[in-house]
Coordinates of C-alpha atoms in Angstrom, one line a residue:
Chain J
M290 CA 157.4 141.1 227.9
S291 CA 156.2 144.7 227.7
N292 CA 153.3 145.8 229.7
F293 CA 150.0 145.9 228.2
F294 CA 148.8 148.6 230.4
S295 CA 149.6 152.2 230.9
K296 CA 152.1 153.3 233.5
A297 CA 150.5 154.6 236.6
E298 CA 152.5 157.1 238.7
V299 CA 153.0 156.3 242.3
T300 CA 154.3 158.1 245.2
S301 CA 157.4 157.1 247.3
S302 CA 155.0 155.4 249.6
G303 CA 153.4 153.4 246.9
R304 CA 150.2 155.6 246.7
P305 CA 148.9 156.3 243.3
V306 CA 149.3 160.0 242.2
L307 CA 145.7 161.0 241.3
L308 CA 144.8 163.2 238.4
H309 CA 143.2 166.5 238.7
N310 CA 139.7 165.7 240.1
E311 CA 140.4 162.1 240.2
V312 CA 138.7 160.4 243.2
E313 CA 139.1 157.0 244.5
C314 CA 135.9 154.9 244.6
H315 CA 136.4 151.3 245.2
L316 CA 139.2 148.8 246.1
L317 CA 139.7 145.2 245.5
S318 CA 142.6 143.4 246.5
A319 CA 144.4 140.2 245.4
V320 CA 143.5 140.9 241.8
D321 CA 144.9 139.5 238.6
L322 CA 144.6 141.5 235.6
E323 CA 144.9 139.2 232.4
P324 CA 144.7 140.9 229.0
E325 CA 143.3 138.5 226.3
D326 CA 146.6 138.3 224.5
H327 CA 148.9 137.1 227.1
R328 CA 151.4 135.8 224.8
H329 CA 152.8 139.2 224.3
F330 CA 151.9 140.9 227.4
S331 CA 152.6 140.0 231.0
L332 CA 149.9 139.1 233.5
L333 CA 149.6 141.4 236.5
K334 CA 149.2 139.0 239.4
S335 CA 147.7 139.6 242.7
G336 CA 147.7 143.3 243.1
L337 CA 145.4 146.0 244.4
L338 CA 142.9 147.1 242.0
I339 CA 141.7 150.7 242.6
L340 CA 138.6 152.1 240.8
T341 CA 138.7 155.8 240.5
T342 CA 136.5 158.2 238.7
H343 CA 139.0 158.3 236.0
R344 CA 140.9 155.0 235.8
L345 CA 141.5 151.7 236.9
I346 CA 144.6 151.5 238.8
W347 CA 146.6 148.3 239.6
L348 CA 149.2 148.3 242.1
P349 CA 151.5 145.5 242.9
S350 CA 151.4 144.1 246.3
S351 CA 154.7 144.2 248.3
S352 CA 154.8 140.4 248.3
A353 CA 154.7 140.2 244.7
S354 CA 157.5 138.0 243.3
T355 CA 157.8 140.0 239.9
P356 CA 158.6 143.7 240.6
T357 CA 156.1 145.1 238.2
S358 CA 155.3 148.8 238.2
A359 CA 152.0 150.2 238.8
S360 CA 149.6 150.1 235.9
A361 CA 146.4 152.0 234.8
I362 CA 143.6 151.6 232.4
P363 CA 141.9 154.9 231.6
L364 CA 138.2 154.5 231.8
A365 CA 138.0 156.5 228.5
A366 CA 139.7 153.5 226.9
I367 CA 137.1 151.0 227.9
S368 CA 134.5 150.4 225.3
H369 CA 132.5 147.8 227.1
I370 CA 131.9 146.1 230.4
F371 CA 130.5 142.8 230.5
S372 CA 127.9 141.9 232.9
S373 CA 128.8 139.2 235.4
K374 CA 127.6 135.8 234.1
K375 CA 126.3 133.7 236.9
S376 CA 126.8 130.3 236.0
L377 CA 127.5 127.0 237.5
K378 CA 131.0 127.5 236.7
S379 CA 131.4 130.8 238.4
V380 CA 130.4 129.3 241.8
F381 CA 133.7 127.3 241.9
H382 CA 135.7 130.1 240.3
S383 CA 137.1 133.3 241.7
P384 CA 134.7 136.1 240.4
R385 CA 135.9 137.8 237.3
I386 CA 135.2 141.1 235.7
R387 CA 135.5 141.4 232.2
F388 CA 135.8 144.5 230.1
Q389 CA 136.8 145.5 226.6
V390 CA 139.6 147.9 226.1
L391 CA 140.4 149.9 223.0
V392 CA 144.1 149.2 221.8
S393 CA 146.4 151.4 219.8
S394 CA 148.5 150.4 217.0
D395 CA 151.1 148.8 219.2
G396 CA 148.6 146.4 220.7
R397 CA 148.9 148.2 224.2
V398 CA 145.9 149.8 226.0
F399 CA 145.0 153.0 224.1
D400 CA 145.9 156.0 226.2
P401 CA 143.5 158.9 225.4
S402 CA 145.8 161.2 227.4
S403 CA 148.7 160.5 225.2
G404 CA 147.2 163.0 222.7
S405 CA 147.6 160.7 219.8
G406 CA 144.4 161.3 217.9
S407 CA 140.9 161.0 219.2
S408 CA 139.7 158.2 221.4
S409 CA 137.5 156.8 218.6
G410 CA 140.3 157.3 216.0
S411 CA 143.3 155.1 216.5
G412 CA 141.7 152.8 219.1
S413 CA 140.0 150.7 216.5
R414 CA 140.6 147.2 217.8
S415 CA 139.5 146.1 221.3
V416 CA 140.9 143.5 223.4
V417 CA 139.1 141.9 226.3
V418 CA 140.6 142.1 229.9
T419 CA 139.8 139.9 232.7
A420 CA 140.1 141.0 236.2
V421 CA 140.2 138.0 238.5
I422 CA 139.3 138.8 242.0
R423 CA 141.0 136.1 244.2
G424 CA 140.6 138.3 247.4
K425 CA 137.6 138.6 249.6
G426 CA 136.4 142.1 248.4
D427 CA 132.9 142.9 247.4
C428 CA 132.9 142.0 243.7
D429 CA 129.3 142.9 242.9
G430 CA 129.6 146.2 244.6
F431 CA 132.8 147.0 242.7
L432 CA 131.1 146.1 239.5
V433 CA 128.3 148.4 240.1
K434 CA 130.6 151.1 240.9
F435 CA 132.7 150.3 237.9
W436 CA 129.7 150.8 235.6
D437 CA 128.8 154.1 237.3
S438 CA 132.3 155.6 237.0
W439 CA 132.6 154.5 233.4
R440 CA 129.1 156.1 232.5
A441 CA 129.7 159.2 234.4
R442 CA 132.8 159.9 232.3
A443 CA 134.3 162.3 235.0
W444 CA 137.4 162.8 232.7
E445 CA 135.3 164.8 230.5
T446 CA 134.2 167.4 232.9
T447 CA 136.8 170.4 233.2
K448 CA 135.2 172.5 235.9
I449 CA 136.3 172.5 239.5
S450 CA 133.8 170.6 241.6
S451 CA 132.4 172.5 244.4
S452 CA 131.0 171.1 247.7
G453 CA 128.7 168.7 245.9
S454 CA 126.6 166.2 247.9
G455 CA 128.4 165.1 250.8
S456 CA 126.9 161.7 251.4
A457 CA 128.3 158.6 250.1
S458 CA 125.4 157.8 247.7
G459 CA 127.1 154.8 246.7
S460 CA 127.3 156.0 243.1
G461 CA 130.9 156.9 242.9
A462 CA 129.9 160.5 242.2
A463 CA 131.8 162.1 239.4
T464 CA 132.0 165.4 241.1
G465 CA 134.7 164.8 243.6
I466 CA 133.5 164.9 247.1
G467 CA 136.3 162.9 248.6
G468 CA 139.9 164.0 248.8
G469 CA 139.4 166.9 251.3
L470 CA 141.0 170.4 251.0
Y471 CA 143.9 169.4 248.8
S472 CA 143.7 168.5 245.2
S473 CA 145.8 165.9 243.4
D474 CA 148.5 168.4 242.4
G475 CA 148.9 169.6 246.0
S476 CA 147.1 173.0 245.4
V477 CA 144.5 173.9 247.8
R478 CA 141.1 173.5 246.5
M479 CA 138.3 176.3 246.7
V480 CA 135.8 174.2 248.5
G481 CA 132.9 175.6 250.6
V482 CA 133.3 178.4 253.2
A483 CA 136.8 177.6 253.9
G484 CA 137.3 178.3 250.1
I485 CA 135.6 181.5 250.1
L486 CA 137.6 182.7 253.1
R487 CA 140.7 181.4 251.4
K488 CA 140.0 183.4 248.2
E489 CA 139.3 186.7 250.3
Q490 CA 142.7 186.1 252.1
E491 CA 144.5 185.8 248.8
M492 CA 143.0 188.8 247.3
W493 CA 144.1 190.9 250.4
E494 CA 147.5 189.6 250.3
S495 CA 147.9 190.6 246.5
T496 CA 146.5 194.0 247.4
D497 CA 148.8 194.5 250.1
K498 CA 151.7 193.6 247.9
S499 CA 150.8 195.9 245.1
L500 CA 150.3 198.6 247.8
Q501 CA 153.8 198.1 249.0
D502 CA 155.1 198.4 245.6
A503 CA 153.3 201.6 245.1
F504 CA 154.7 203.1 248.2
Q505 CA 158.1 202.3 247.1
D506 CA 157.5 204.5 244.1
L507 CA 156.1 207.3 246.2
N508 CA 159.1 207.2 248.6
A509 CA 161.3 207.7 245.6
L510 CA 159.1 210.4 244.5
M511 CA 159.1 212.2 247.8
S512 CA 162.9 212.2 248.0
K513 CA 162.9 213.8 244.6
A514 CA 160.4 216.3 245.8
K515 CA 162.7 217.2 248.7
E516 CA 165.3 218.2 246.3
M517 CA 163.0 220.3 244.3
V518 CA 162.0 222.2 247.3
M519 CA 165.7 222.8 248.2
L520 CA 166.1 224.1 244.7
A521 CA 163.1 226.6 245.2
E522 CA 164.6 227.7 248.4
K523 CA 167.9 228.4 246.8
M524 CA 166.3 230.5 244.0
R525 CA 164.2 232.3 246.5
Q526 CA 167.4 233.4 248.5
K527 CA 169.0 234.5 245.2
L528 CA 165.9 236.6 244.5
L529 CA 166.1 238.2 248.0
S530 CA 169.8 238.8 247.9
G531 CA 169.3 240.1 244.2
T532 CA 166.8 243.0 245.3
S533 CA 169.0 244.0 248.2
S534 CA 172.0 244.6 246.5
Q535 CA 170.6 247.2 243.8
T536 CA 173.7 249.3 243.8
S537 CA 174.3 248.8 240.0
G538 CA 171.4 250.0 238.0
T539 CA 169.1 247.2 237.4
N540 CA 169.1 246.7 233.6
D541 CA 165.8 245.5 232.0
E542 CA 167.2 241.9 231.5
D543 CA 167.9 241.4 235.1
M544 CA 164.3 242.6 236.1
G545 CA 162.8 240.6 233.2
S546 CA 164.4 237.3 234.5
K547 CA 163.6 238.3 238.0
E548 CA 160.0 238.6 237.3
E549 CA 160.1 235.5 235.3
M550 CA 161.3 233.7 238.3
Q551 CA 158.9 235.3 240.5
D552 CA 156.0 234.2 238.3
W553 CA 157.4 230.8 238.0
L554 CA 157.7 230.4 241.9
L555 CA 154.1 231.8 242.2
S556 CA 152.9 229.2 239.9
V557 CA 154.2 226.4 242.0
G558 CA 152.6 227.9 244.9
I559 CA 155.6 229.7 246.5
I560 CA 154.8 233.3 247.4
S561 CA 157.4 235.6 246.1
P562 CA 159.3 237.4 248.8
V563 CA 159.7 240.7 246.8
T564 CA 156.1 241.1 246.2
K565 CA 155.7 243.9 248.8
E566 CA 158.7 245.8 247.7
S567 CA 157.9 246.1 244.1
A568 CA 154.5 247.1 242.5
G569 CA 153.4 243.5 243.0
A570 CA 154.5 240.5 241.2
L571 CA 153.3 240.4 237.6
Y572 CA 151.1 237.4 238.4
H573 CA 149.2 239.6 240.8
Q574 CA 149.1 242.6 238.6
Q575 CA 147.5 240.6 235.9
L576 CA 145.0 239.1 238.3
S577 CA 144.2 242.4 239.6
R578 CA 143.1 243.9 236.4
Q579 CA 141.4 240.7 235.3
L580 CA 139.4 240.8 238.4
A581 CA 138.6 244.4 237.9
D582 CA 137.1 243.6 234.5
F583 CA 135.3 240.5 235.6
V584 CA 133.6 242.1 238.5
R585 CA 132.0 244.9 236.5
I586 CA 128.8 242.9 235.6
P587 CA 128.3 241.3 239.0
L588 CA 128.5 244.7 240.4
E589 CA 126.1 246.1 238.2
R590 CA 123.6 243.3 239.0
A591 CA 124.1 243.7 242.7
G592 CA 123.5 247.4 242.6
G593 CA 126.8 248.8 242.9
M594 CA 128.1 247.0 246.0
I595 CA 129.0 243.3 246.4
N596 CA 130.2 241.4 249.3
L597 CA 133.9 240.4 248.8
I598 CA 133.1 236.8 249.6
D599 CA 130.4 236.7 247.0
A600 CA 132.8 238.3 244.3
Y601 CA 135.5 235.5 245.3
C602 CA 133.0 232.7 244.7
L603 CA 131.7 234.1 241.6
F604 CA 135.3 234.8 240.2
N605 CA 136.5 231.2 240.9
R606 CA 133.5 229.7 239.6
A607 CA 134.1 231.6 236.3
R608 CA 137.6 230.6 236.3
G609 CA 136.9 226.9 236.3
T610 CA 140.4 225.7 236.8
E611 CA 143.4 227.4 238.3
L612 CA 141.3 228.8 241.3
I613 CA 142.7 231.5 243.4
S614 CA 143.3 231.6 247.0
P615 CA 141.6 234.1 249.3
D616 CA 145.0 235.7 249.8
D617 CA 145.4 236.2 246.1
M618 CA 142.0 237.7 246.0
L619 CA 142.9 240.2 248.7
Q620 CA 146.1 241.1 247.1
A621 CA 144.5 241.5 243.8
C622 CA 141.9 243.8 245.2
S623 CA 144.5 245.9 247.4
L624 CA 146.5 246.5 244.0
W625 CA 143.5 248.4 242.6
E626 CA 144.3 251.6 244.3
K627 CA 147.4 251.7 242.4
F628 CA 145.8 251.3 239.1
D629 CA 143.3 253.3 237.4
V630 CA 140.3 251.0 237.6
P631 CA 136.9 252.0 238.4
V632 CA 136.4 249.8 241.4
M633 CA 137.6 249.8 244.9
L634 CA 137.7 247.7 247.9
R635 CA 136.0 249.0 251.1
K636 CA 136.0 247.7 254.7
F637 CA 133.0 248.7 256.8
D638 CA 133.3 249.3 260.6
S639 CA 131.7 245.9 261.2
G640 CA 134.6 244.3 259.4
V641 CA 132.6 243.3 256.2
M642 CA 134.6 243.9 253.1
V643 CA 132.8 244.9 249.9
I644 CA 133.7 245.8 246.3
Q645 CA 132.2 248.9 245.2
N646 CA 132.4 251.2 242.2
K647 CA 134.5 254.3 242.6
S648 CA 131.8 256.3 241.5
H649 CA 129.7 255.2 244.3
S650 CA 129.0 257.9 246.6
D651 CA 127.8 257.4 250.2
E652 CA 125.9 260.8 250.1
E653 CA 123.8 259.5 247.4
V654 CA 123.0 256.4 249.2
F655 CA 122.1 258.4 252.3
A656 CA 119.9 260.8 250.4
R657 CA 118.1 257.8 249.3
I658 CA 117.8 256.3 252.8
K659 CA 116.6 259.6 254.1
S660 CA 113.9 259.7 251.6
L661 CA 112.8 256.2 252.6
V662 CA 112.9 256.7 256.2
T663 CA 111.0 260.0 256.2
K664 CA 107.9 258.5 254.4
P665 CA 104.8 258.5 256.7
E666 CA 104.7 254.8 257.4
A667 CA 108.6 254.8 258.0
L668 CA 108.3 257.5 260.4
R669 CA 105.8 255.7 262.6
T670 CA 107.3 252.1 262.3
G671 CA 111.0 252.7 261.0
I672 CA 112.5 250.4 258.3
S673 CA 114.4 247.2 258.3
P674 CA 117.4 246.2 256.4
T675 CA 115.1 244.3 254.0
D676 CA 113.1 247.4 253.4
A677 CA 116.1 249.2 252.5
A678 CA 117.5 246.4 250.5
M679 CA 114.3 246.6 248.2
T680 CA 114.5 250.3 247.8
L681 CA 118.3 250.6 247.1
G682 CA 118.3 247.4 244.8
I683 CA 121.2 245.7 246.8
A684 CA 121.5 242.6 249.0
P685 CA 120.0 242.9 252.6
A686 CA 123.5 242.5 254.2
M687 CA 124.7 245.3 252.1
A688 CA 121.8 247.3 252.9
K689 CA 122.4 246.8 256.6
E690 CA 126.0 248.1 256.2
H691 CA 124.6 251.2 254.6
L692 CA 122.2 251.8 257.5
L693 CA 124.5 251.3 260.2
T694 CA 126.9 253.8 258.3
A695 CA 124.1 256.2 258.2
E696 CA 123.4 255.7 262.0
S697 CA 127.1 256.3 262.8
K698 CA 126.8 259.5 260.9
G699 CA 123.7 260.5 263.0
L700 CA 121.2 260.2 260.3
L701 CA 119.4 257.4 261.8
C702 CA 119.1 255.7 265.1
R703 CA 118.0 252.1 266.1
D704 CA 115.2 250.4 267.6
I705 CA 115.8 246.8 269.0
S706 CA 112.8 244.9 270.1
P707 CA 111.1 241.5 269.7
D708 CA 109.8 242.7 266.4
G709 CA 113.5 242.8 265.2
F710 CA 116.3 245.6 264.3
R711 CA 114.8 248.6 262.7
F712 CA 116.0 252.0 262.0
Y713 CA 114.2 255.5 262.3
I714 CA 115.1 258.9 261.3
N715 CA 117.1 260.5 264.2
L716 CA 114.8 262.9 265.9
F717 CA 117.0 263.2 269.1
P718 CA 118.8 266.4 267.9
E719 CA 115.2 268.1 267.5
I720 CA 114.3 267.6 271.1
D721 CA 115.4 270.4 273.6
P722 CA 116.0 268.9 276.9
C723 CA 115.4 272.0 278.7
N724 CA 112.1 272.3 277.1
M725 CA 110.9 268.9 276.6
Y726 CA 107.3 269.7 275.9
L727 CA 108.1 272.0 273.3
V728 CA 106.7 270.5 270.1
K729 CA 109.2 271.4 267.4
V730 CA 108.7 268.2 265.4
P731 CA 105.1 267.3 264.6
W732 CA 105.1 264.6 267.2
K733 CA 101.4 264.7 267.5
L734 CA 101.0 263.7 263.9
L735 CA 103.5 260.8 264.2
F736 CA 102.7 259.3 267.6
Chain G
M240 CA 99.1 263.8 275.6
Q241 CA 99.8 260.6 277.2
K242 CA 99.9 260.5 281.1
L243 CA 101.4 258.3 283.6
G244 CA 99.0 258.7 286.4
D245 CA 98.8 262.5 286.6
F246 CA 102.2 263.0 285.2
K247 CA 102.3 264.4 281.7
L248 CA 104.5 262.4 279.3
P249 CA 106.6 264.2 276.7
H250 CA 105.8 263.3 273.1
F251 CA 109.1 261.6 272.4
F252 CA 108.0 259.0 275.2
N253 CA 106.2 257.3 272.0
Y254 CA 109.3 257.4 269.8
P255 CA 110.5 253.7 269.8
P256 CA 114.2 254.4 269.5
Y257 CA 113.9 256.2 272.7
F258 CA 113.8 252.9 274.5
T259 CA 116.8 251.4 272.8
L260 CA 120.3 252.4 274.2
Q261 CA 121.8 254.0 271.4
P262 CA 125.4 253.0 270.2
V263 CA 126.4 256.2 268.4
R264 CA 127.9 258.5 270.9
E265 CA 126.2 261.9 270.1
T266 CA 122.8 260.1 269.8
R267 CA 123.5 258.3 273.1
E268 CA 124.4 261.3 274.9
K269 CA 121.3 263.2 273.9
Q270 CA 119.2 260.1 274.8
I271 CA 120.8 259.9 278.2
Q272 CA 120.1 263.6 278.8
L273 CA 116.4 263.3 278.2
W274 CA 116.0 260.1 280.3
K275 CA 117.8 261.9 283.2
E276 CA 115.4 264.9 283.1
L277 CA 112.4 262.6 282.7
I278 CA 113.3 260.4 285.6
L279 CA 114.1 263.4 288.0
D280 CA 110.8 265.3 286.8
Y281 CA 108.7 262.1 287.4
C282 CA 110.3 261.3 290.8
R283 CA 109.9 264.7 292.0
T284 CA 106.2 265.1 291.1
Q285 CA 105.4 261.7 292.3
K286 CA 107.5 261.9 295.4
I287 CA 109.6 258.7 294.5
F288 CA 112.8 258.4 296.3
I289 CA 113.9 255.2 295.4
V290 CA 114.0 253.3 292.1
R291 CA 114.6 249.6 292.1
L292 CA 115.8 248.4 288.8
E293 CA 114.4 244.9 288.9
E294 CA 111.0 246.1 289.8
E295 CA 108.4 247.5 287.6
F296 CA 109.0 251.2 287.3
P297 CA 106.2 252.6 285.1
L298 CA 108.5 255.0 283.5
F299 CA 110.8 252.3 282.1
S300 CA 107.8 250.7 280.1
N301 CA 105.5 252.1 277.4
S302 CA 102.6 249.7 276.6
V303 CA 101.3 251.7 273.7
I304 CA 104.4 251.3 271.6
E305 CA 105.2 248.0 273.3
R306 CA 108.7 248.9 274.4
T307 CA 110.7 248.4 277.6
L308 CA 114.1 249.7 278.7
S309 CA 116.7 246.8 279.0
H310 CA 118.6 246.3 282.4
E311 CA 121.6 247.7 280.6
A312 CA 119.7 250.9 279.5
R313 CA 118.2 251.4 283.0
E314 CA 121.6 251.1 284.7
A315 CA 123.1 253.4 282.0
F316 CA 120.5 256.2 282.6
L317 CA 120.7 255.9 286.5
S318 CA 124.5 255.6 286.5
A319 CA 124.4 259.0 284.7
L320 CA 122.4 260.5 287.4
V321 CA 124.7 259.2 290.0
A322 CA 127.8 260.6 288.2
E323 CA 125.9 263.9 288.0
G324 CA 125.3 263.7 292.0
R325 CA 121.5 263.5 291.6
A326 CA 121.3 259.9 292.5
E327 CA 123.2 257.4 294.8
W328 CA 123.3 253.5 294.5
L329 CA 122.0 252.1 297.7
D330 CA 123.8 248.5 297.0
K331 CA 127.0 247.3 295.5
G332 CA 124.9 245.3 293.0
R333 CA 123.4 248.5 291.6
R334 CA 119.7 247.1 292.0
N335 CA 118.5 250.2 294.1
C336 CA 119.0 253.6 293.6
L337 CA 118.3 256.7 295.7
I338 CA 117.0 259.7 293.7
L339 CA 118.1 263.0 294.8
W340 CA 115.7 265.3 292.8
H341 CA 116.7 267.8 295.5
R342 CA 120.3 267.6 296.3
I343 CA 121.1 267.1 299.9
Q344 CA 122.1 270.6 300.3
E345 CA 118.9 271.7 298.9
W346 CA 117.0 269.6 301.3
A347 CA 118.9 271.2 304.1
D348 CA 118.0 274.6 302.8
I349 CA 114.4 273.5 302.6
I350 CA 114.5 272.4 306.4
V351 CA 116.2 275.7 307.5
N352 CA 113.3 277.6 305.6
F353 CA 110.7 275.3 307.3
V354 CA 112.1 275.9 310.7
K355 CA 112.2 279.8 310.0
D356 CA 108.8 279.8 308.6
N357 CA 107.2 278.1 311.7
G358 CA 109.4 279.6 314.3
F359 CA 111.0 276.5 315.4
E360 CA 114.5 278.2 315.7
D361 CA 115.1 276.8 319.3
S362 CA 112.8 274.2 319.4
V363 CA 113.0 270.4 319.7
M364 CA 111.3 268.0 317.4
T365 CA 111.5 264.6 316.5
V366 CA 112.6 263.5 313.2
E367 CA 109.4 261.8 312.5
E368 CA 107.3 265.1 313.2
I369 CA 109.7 266.8 310.7
R370 CA 108.5 264.3 308.1
S371 CA 104.9 263.8 308.9
G372 CA 103.9 266.5 311.5
I373 CA 101.0 268.8 310.8
E374 CA 103.4 271.7 310.1
S375 CA 105.1 269.7 307.3
R376 CA 101.8 269.1 305.5
G377 CA 101.8 271.2 302.2
T378 CA 105.5 271.4 302.3
E379 CA 108.1 269.3 300.3
L380 CA 109.3 267.9 303.6
H381 CA 106.1 265.9 304.1
G382 CA 106.7 262.2 303.2
I383 CA 110.5 262.9 302.7
D384 CA 112.5 259.6 302.7
R385 CA 114.0 259.0 306.1
T386 CA 117.5 258.3 304.6
I387 CA 117.6 261.7 302.8
L388 CA 116.2 263.5 305.8
M389 CA 118.8 261.9 308.1
R390 CA 121.5 263.0 305.7
A391 CA 120.3 266.6 305.3
L392 CA 120.0 266.8 309.1
K393 CA 123.4 265.5 309.7
L394 CA 124.7 268.0 307.3
L395 CA 123.1 270.9 309.2
E396 CA 124.4 269.3 312.4
Q397 CA 128.0 269.7 310.9
K398 CA 127.3 273.3 310.3
G399 CA 126.1 273.7 313.8
K400 CA 122.6 274.4 313.0
L401 CA 121.1 271.6 315.1
A402 CA 121.8 268.7 317.3
I403 CA 120.7 265.2 316.9
F404 CA 119.9 263.0 319.8
K405 CA 118.6 259.7 320.4
G406 CA 115.4 259.0 322.1
T407 CA 114.1 256.0 323.6
S408 CA 113.7 254.2 320.3
T409 CA 114.7 254.9 316.7
D410 CA 111.4 256.6 316.0
D411 CA 112.0 258.9 318.7
E412 CA 115.2 260.6 317.4
G413 CA 114.9 264.1 318.0
V414 CA 116.4 267.4 316.8
K415 CA 117.2 270.5 318.8
F416 CA 117.5 273.3 316.5
S417 CA 119.7 276.3 316.8
V418 CA 119.2 278.0 313.6

């Protein structure tokens, strides 16, 4: 006779294999399961009846004479549970739990997980199954839990149950609280703090792995880069050897390709070794002219003289991308003396470097300073770099350079005091040391 | 005209750059020259023989223009005097300077003239008498710095113009002239 019930999977040690999220709720031992129509289907005698959130599982006891496999009834297939009738007859009989089960076309328990149509579809007929409890279990309690599980319809929830209320509320809670860290398929469940920690751990591990993969690529790239650098070195050597052996007249083609190579090397950041020998690489020449053009307007705005560092910043900002290095800047400026450009680089004694117009004349500046410093107020109190800056229309730092230059030429002398750094017209030459009280200069008017 | 006591100060004393050590060589040389003259003049008229750098020396400050010579500047000017032989450092730390507005030789000559003027050619005097005796009043020798006097006397002793002998105490050092 075939089995009325669905087959239940069992582990090698006889434990039922639970479904995802399935939790055991109650057990009864020595239970017979009798389908109504036991002409065609065998009884299941004296087994362990396990109520879970999803099914009724019947396991044969080891002492069963007939080796029957484990069976199960999905709670989803149950259409009705009968309440227990307390009658006189039931006092003498073993307690019974009766419920109605939907059957499929072959007369067996309808298995909603088999995927054959909807639960309400093919299971149109129902058959009553009686569970006879011959053991000493708590039948009423089991019935209550049976009701609860059936009503809770846990098989319909898909989300993973989180911690849930830990206490055994006795309702056979649908959200799995039992089962611990491991779920039915053996994978670790993300429950509680442990779950969060585990998730973090997994994230780190996957990041680590992807980093390792990335570095593999980087290593490959670096080995290629080494080859590139060696190639560039070889070319550099060729360039060097090329210029030293200039016995045969260099034809234009050679020079052209050499210059091309220089440019190419420069563009990848390698300084051409032949720059100093030639008029400068084409790159620097172009840069130099470009810079001369660019610096015209800032120079005008700055009154004819601009700090090299300021010019550098302005130039790079204007370029936007492909910024030049300070070295490039210096090279470009140094090349000006070879061209016919209206600007020049100048270094003051103090080390400050400025760009100024070629037409700029120191004499003219000194004349302006002199007229400033011989004004009545300035004769008495001198001038500060800021005063000079305002008169000359240039930055105070530039003005100070001019004042220092004028001082070195003997035009001015300095006065350092808590009031600051000031300059006076140089009157020392006017004083006769042999005749100190002779008043050549109208000192009286001044002091 | 500004004065420092009864000393007449030159006009450029109120020129602020005068009180800042000038870096430009030519300018500085002129400045040093002016300060040297001024220091000597002042010391001569005020009969100051020693200048102490770390003390208040009236010449080194001008309260009208609120300027004071820095220590560096003071040392620079006095060192210039020393180099010229018109001053001497009294200590290695260059904190005290002996001003020779008369050179030692000049002092020696003054002593000789003093002796001749007063007829002391063969006399004996104490050193103290030379500096503060009645005869010295009104002469440049009056109140002369003891160190300078001794140096001048020793110079004359070397020339055989006198002999210095010790008395019962240092104050009693005596001189026997043989001018």
